[in-house]
Amino acid sequence: MAPSNSEIAGLFDQLAELLDIEGENPFRVRAYHNAARTIRSYPKSLAEMVAAGEDLTELPGIGEAIAKKIETIVRTGRLPQLEQVLKRTPKSLLELLRIEGLGPKRVKTLFYLLKIKTLEDLERAARSGRIRELPGFGLKTEELILNHLQKHALQEKRFLRFEAESVAEAILAHLKGCPGLDRIEVAGSFRRWKETVGDLDILATVRDGGEVMARFLAYEGVEEVLSHGSTRSSVRLKNGLQVDLRVVPTESFGAALQYFTGSKAHNIALRTLAVKQGLKINEYGVFRAGERLAGATEEEVYASLGLPWIAPELREGLGEIEAALENRLPKLIELADLRGDLHCHTDATDGQDALEAMAEAAKALGYEYLAITDHSKRLTVARGLDEQRLRRQMEQIDALNEKLQGIRLLKAIEVDILEDGSLDLPERVLKDLDLTVCSVHYQFHLSAKKQTERILRAMDNPYFNILAHPTGRLINQRQAYEIDLERIMQGARERGCILEINAQPERLDLDGEHCLMAREIGVKLAISTDAHSALGLNLMRYGVAQARRGWLSKDQIVNTYSLSKLRRLLKRTC
Ligand SMILES: [Zn+2]
Ligand SMILES: [Zn+2]
């Protein structure tokens, strides 16, 4: 699409600002700003003028050189001079420039006077009150910066771990054929199973020099090589994801894996512990007075500090090291603990596969039971079931259960919670089901109080079993609705209701912190895939990882129970 005048003008303004900061000749800076002003207010589309071969130098303030640049922008969508400047400009400086009302002059001061190089530096400076003391600044500017940083933190595009996973798999497969490659592993937030990742950190060990770096740079998905060396290279892929590969010595692999897995908070706590013991820990190993005590494996790194190995999902600096020291790390739930899935859809509503295919897939996963939870009638876009169609599906399930071996289908529904807190289907049909999964699918904008009361009222219905995707958030797409989760969890526990950890990679709802809260409160949880196809049942591992990030053990997760134990729990009425 041809760029609009204001888009073209924006590029010139940005170029002018950056050159101004770099100390470029003020006449040139002004020339770009003036050109931007002319372009922005010009009544005709410059893109069309270029297409028609019109002479742009007739415009006020547009000379030969700028006219040429405009033509390039119209033809390619890019301004190469700007890209060059952008390349050599620190990211934080660009970020500072985006703060409305700050302007290049003050950005320059911040950058050179306070030596602010990263957004973290900037936040620290603002929080410690150093910015308000600078000439030409004040409390207002400081607040402006903090507000902006907060918004930025919400908006910064991170990749779903799920998206990064297929990338990681492809790169590892590409590297694994490489002669000389020994060990290879993805570290970082990816390994900690954070729901989103900013980049991928890959660690490898090689025998006799290996060609692994060259092979990494030659990966077909690479858009740009950011840096390359014999022990570390960094690339940006075509999808925008940054990937780093580090080659580390074999005797340091465990230490490097530990170090680059993080988190920062976990590593700081670990280092503090090491110092107390007179040890030094870094990405090369654990040392006492220069002598290496450990480094080849993570287990020995932790052991050298008197700790058991700590699962990566726990490494968030939330007290896991203290717990490890006192031997009270939880025995975390594992994928193999699950005996069934309690939320999935079939082709009766918006799923892709028929009942039988879903049952076979669940059986292949080693499950004992699978709850079929198609949508209820209010969700018309999904052709939700009314009572009659639900009754027909129940009959089909009964018939299928006669035939199936080694797997039991449970008759269930994902029933909408209506605005007044009632459920979308009458109790006379809900009572004939094995269980219900209850969801908020509309009216997201209620106040926290109203939304919470709506859900608690729904839980008063004796046939309410599981609250699905409790906050409604969609990562990178939709914020959670306002809700008092603590009250919801307490209310659920009192009533014998269950909260769901929805394993869909863009939901992961409850999130890790909510799982911690659930653990504390002691409410029962279900980990469910909400699969819309037989293949979708495989996403369970994402829900399990989320539970592990919340320190959860299997006794709190109801779909690790036998069917008879589960049935007892679901019967709230007796
Ligand atoms: Zn739903
Ligand atoms: Zn669903």
PDB file of N, CA and C in Angstrom, residues 109-150:
ATOM      1  N   THR A 109      19.734  15.088  26.938  1.00  0.00           N
ATOM      2  CA  THR A 109      20.246  15.302  28.297  1.00  0.00           C
ATOM      3  C   THR A 109      20.213  14.016  29.109  1.00  0.00           C
ATOM      4  N   LEU A 110      19.053  13.346  29.070  1.00  0.00           N
ATOM      5  CA  LEU A 110      18.903  12.105  29.828  1.00  0.00           C
ATOM      6  C   LEU A 110      19.968  11.109  29.428  1.00  0.00           C
ATOM      7  N   PHE A 111      20.129  11.010  28.126  1.00  0.00           N
ATOM      8  CA  PHE A 111      20.987   9.966  27.605  1.00  0.00           C
ATOM      9  C   PHE A 111      22.446  10.226  27.943  1.00  0.00           C
ATOM     10  N   TYR A 112      22.885  11.472  27.751  1.00  0.00           N
ATOM     11  CA  TYR A 112      24.306  11.743  27.925  1.00  0.00           C
ATOM     12  C   TYR A 112      24.664  12.165  29.348  1.00  0.00           C
ATOM     13  N   LEU A 113      23.750  12.849  30.020  1.00  0.00           N
ATOM     14  CA  LEU A 113      24.064  13.299  31.371  1.00  0.00           C
ATOM     15  C   LEU A 113      23.885  12.177  32.389  1.00  0.00           C
ATOM     16  N   LEU A 114      22.786  11.437  32.263  1.00  0.00           N
ATOM     17  CA  LEU A 114      22.540  10.355  33.226  1.00  0.00           C
ATOM     18  C   LEU A 114      23.050   9.006  32.724  1.00  0.00           C
ATOM     19  N   LYS A 115      23.588   9.019  31.509  1.00  0.00           N
ATOM     20  CA  LYS A 115      24.152   7.793  30.915  1.00  0.00           C
ATOM     21  C   LYS A 115      23.143   6.645  30.930  1.00  0.00           C
ATOM     22  N   ILE A 116      21.922   6.974  30.554  1.00  0.00           N
ATOM     23  CA  ILE A 116      20.873   5.965  30.528  1.00  0.00           C
ATOM     24  C   ILE A 116      20.973   5.148  29.244  1.00  0.00           C
ATOM     25  N   LYS A 117      21.184   3.858  29.411  1.00  0.00           N
ATOM     26  CA  LYS A 117      21.414   3.021  28.236  1.00  0.00           C
ATOM     27  C   LYS A 117      20.282   2.021  27.985  1.00  0.00           C
ATOM     28  N   THR A 118      19.537   1.705  29.019  1.00  0.00           N
ATOM     29  CA  THR A 118      18.453   0.728  28.836  1.00  0.00           C
ATOM     30  C   THR A 118      17.185   1.278  29.478  1.00  0.00           C
ATOM     31  N   LEU A 119      16.073   0.645  29.159  1.00  0.00           N
ATOM     32  CA  LEU A 119      14.816   1.070  29.762  1.00  0.00           C
ATOM     33  C   LEU A 119      14.830   0.841  31.270  1.00  0.00           C
ATOM     34  N   GLU A 120      15.552  -0.207  31.685  1.00  0.00           N
ATOM     35  CA  GLU A 120      15.672  -0.452  33.130  1.00  0.00           C
ATOM     36  C   GLU A 120      16.405   0.705  33.806  1.00  0.00           C
ATOM     37  N   ASP A 121      17.496   1.172  33.150  1.00  0.00           N
ATOM     38  CA  ASP A 121      18.217   2.343  33.680  1.00  0.00           C
ATOM     39  C   ASP A 121      17.262   3.514  33.855  1.00  0.00           C
ATOM     40  N   LEU A 122      16.462   3.697  32.814  1.00  0.00           N
ATOM     41  CA  LEU A 122      15.559   4.839  32.813  1.00  0.00           C
ATOM     42  C   LEU A 122      14.558   4.732  33.956  1.00  0.00           C
ATOM     43  N   GLU A 123      14.023   3.544  34.129  1.00  0.00           N
ATOM     44  CA  GLU A 123      13.042   3.360  35.192  1.00  0.00           C
ATOM     45  C   GLU A 123      13.683   3.603  36.559  1.00  0.00           C
ATOM     46  N   ARG A 124      14.895   3.063  36.724  1.00  0.00           N
ATOM     47  CA  ARG A 124      15.594   3.227  37.989  1.00  0.00           C
ATOM     48  C   ARG A 124      15.841   4.718  38.272  1.00  0.00           C
ATOM     49  N   ALA A 125      16.300   5.422  37.241  1.00  0.00           N
ATOM     50  CA  ALA A 125      16.584   6.847  37.409  1.00  0.00           C
ATOM     51  C   ALA A 125      15.319   7.609  37.795  1.00  0.00           C
ATOM     52  N   ALA A 126      14.212   7.252  37.138  1.00  0.00           N
ATOM     53  CA  ALA A 126      12.954   7.947  37.413  1.00  0.00           C
ATOM     54  C   ALA A 126      12.472   7.631  38.828  1.00  0.00           C
ATOM     55  N   ARG A 127      12.577   6.363  39.206  1.00  0.00           N
ATOM     56  CA  ARG A 127      12.083   5.975  40.534  1.00  0.00           C
ATOM     57  C   ARG A 127      12.928   6.553  41.664  1.00  0.00           C
ATOM     58  N   SER A 128      14.221   6.735  41.399  1.00  0.00           N
ATOM     59  CA  SER A 128      15.077   7.238  42.473  1.00  0.00           C
ATOM     60  C   SER A 128      15.066   8.763  42.531  1.00  0.00           C
ATOM     61  N   GLY A 129      14.278   9.390  41.660  1.00  0.00           N
ATOM     62  CA  GLY A 129      14.134  10.845  41.740  1.00  0.00           C
ATOM     63  C   GLY A 129      15.285  11.618  41.119  1.00  0.00           C
ATOM     64  N   ARG A 130      16.135  10.949  40.346  1.00  0.00           N
ATOM     65  CA  ARG A 130      17.277  11.658  39.783  1.00  0.00           C
ATOM     66  C   ARG A 130      16.881  12.544  38.602  1.00  0.00           C
ATOM     67  N   ILE A 131      15.782  12.171  37.951  1.00  0.00           N
ATOM     68  CA  ILE A 131      15.421  12.914  36.747  1.00  0.00           C
ATOM     69  C   ILE A 131      14.885  14.304  37.076  1.00  0.00           C
ATOM     70  N   ARG A 132      14.111  14.396  38.150  1.00  0.00           N
ATOM     71  CA  ARG A 132      13.505  15.691  38.484  1.00  0.00           C
ATOM     72  C   ARG A 132      14.552  16.745  38.828  1.00  0.00           C
ATOM     73  N   GLU A 133      15.765  16.294  39.166  1.00  0.00           N
ATOM     74  CA  GLU A 133      16.802  17.253  39.556  1.00  0.00           C
ATOM     75  C   GLU A 133      17.553  17.854  38.378  1.00  0.00           C
ATOM     76  N   LEU A 134      17.364  17.259  37.201  1.00  0.00           N
ATOM     77  CA  LEU A 134      18.082  17.774  36.027  1.00  0.00           C
ATOM     78  C   LEU A 134      17.516  19.119  35.597  1.00  0.00           C
ATOM     79  N   PRO A 135      18.410  20.011  35.064  1.00  0.00           N
ATOM     80  CA  PRO A 135      17.906  21.303  34.584  1.00  0.00           C
ATOM     81  C   PRO A 135      16.898  21.103  33.453  1.00  0.00           C
ATOM     82  N   GLY A 136      15.774  21.807  33.540  1.00  0.00           N
ATOM     83  CA  GLY A 136      14.762  21.708  32.491  1.00  0.00           C
ATOM     84  C   GLY A 136      13.803  20.544  32.692  1.00  0.00           C
ATOM     85  N   PHE A 137      13.998  19.814  33.778  1.00  0.00           N
ATOM     86  CA  PHE A 137      13.086  18.711  34.068  1.00  0.00           C
ATOM     87  C   PHE A 137      12.310  19.035  35.335  1.00  0.00           C
ATOM     88  N   GLY A 138      11.487  18.132  35.764  1.00  0.00           N
ATOM     89  CA  GLY A 138      10.755  18.334  37.008  1.00  0.00           C
ATOM     90  C   GLY A 138       9.989  17.089  37.339  1.00  0.00           C
ATOM     91  N   LEU A 139       9.201  17.201  38.399  1.00  0.00           N
ATOM     92  CA  LEU A 139       8.428  16.048  38.844  1.00  0.00           C
ATOM     93  C   LEU A 139       7.504  15.548  37.742  1.00  0.00           C
ATOM     94  N   LYS A 140       6.928  16.513  37.014  1.00  0.00           N
ATOM     95  CA  LYS A 140       5.967  16.168  35.950  1.00  0.00           C
ATOM     96  C   LYS A 140       6.598  15.280  34.897  1.00  0.00           C
ATOM     97  N   THR A 141       7.807  15.666  34.491  1.00  0.00           N
ATOM     98  CA  THR A 141       8.502  14.894  33.449  1.00  0.00           C
ATOM     99  C   THR A 141       8.788  13.484  33.941  1.00  0.00           C
ATOM    100  N   GLU A 142       9.150  13.423  35.202  1.00  0.00           N
ATOM    101  CA  GLU A 142       9.446  12.116  35.782  1.00  0.00           C
ATOM    102  C   GLU A 142       8.207  11.212  35.747  1.00  0.00           C
ATOM    103  N   GLU A 143       7.079  11.796  36.094  1.00  0.00           N
ATOM    104  CA  GLU A 143       5.834  11.020  36.066  1.00  0.00           C
ATOM    105  C   GLU A 143       5.484  10.606  34.643  1.00  0.00           C
ATOM    106  N   LEU A 144       5.711  11.530  33.734  1.00  0.00           N
ATOM    107  CA  LEU A 144       5.463  11.257  32.318  1.00  0.00           C
ATOM    108  C   LEU A 144       6.229   9.997  31.878  1.00  0.00           C
ATOM    109  N   ILE A 145       7.480   9.942  32.294  1.00  0.00           N
ATOM    110  CA  ILE A 145       8.342   8.826  31.909  1.00  0.00           C
ATOM    111  C   ILE A 145       7.850   7.523  32.531  1.00  0.00           C
ATOM    112  N   LEU A 146       7.523   7.577  33.803  1.00  0.00           N
ATOM    113  CA  LEU A 146       7.063   6.367  34.486  1.00  0.00           C
ATOM    114  C   LEU A 146       5.759   5.849  33.877  1.00  0.00           C
ATOM    115  N   ASN A 147       4.855   6.764  33.579  1.00  0.00           N
ATOM    116  CA  ASN A 147       3.599   6.361  32.932  1.00  0.00           C
ATOM    117  C   ASN A 147       3.862   5.673  31.611  1.00  0.00           C
ATOM    118  N   HIS A 148       4.755   6.273  30.866  1.00  0.00           N
ATOM    119  CA  HIS A 148       5.058   5.726  29.553  1.00  0.00           C
ATOM    120  C   HIS A 148       5.667   4.333  29.665  1.00  0.00           C
ATOM    121  N   LEU A 149       6.573   4.165  30.614  1.00  0.00           N
ATOM    122  CA  LEU A 149       7.228   2.860  30.775  1.00  0.00           C
ATOM    123  C   LEU A 149       6.222   1.784  31.139  1.00  0.00           C
ATOM    124  N   GLN A 150       5.264   2.172  31.957  1.00  0.00           N
ATOM    125  CA  GLN A 150       4.255   1.220  32.377  1.00  0.00           C
ATOM    126  C   GLN A 150       3.422   0.757  31.180  1.00  0.00           C
TER     127      GLN A 150
END
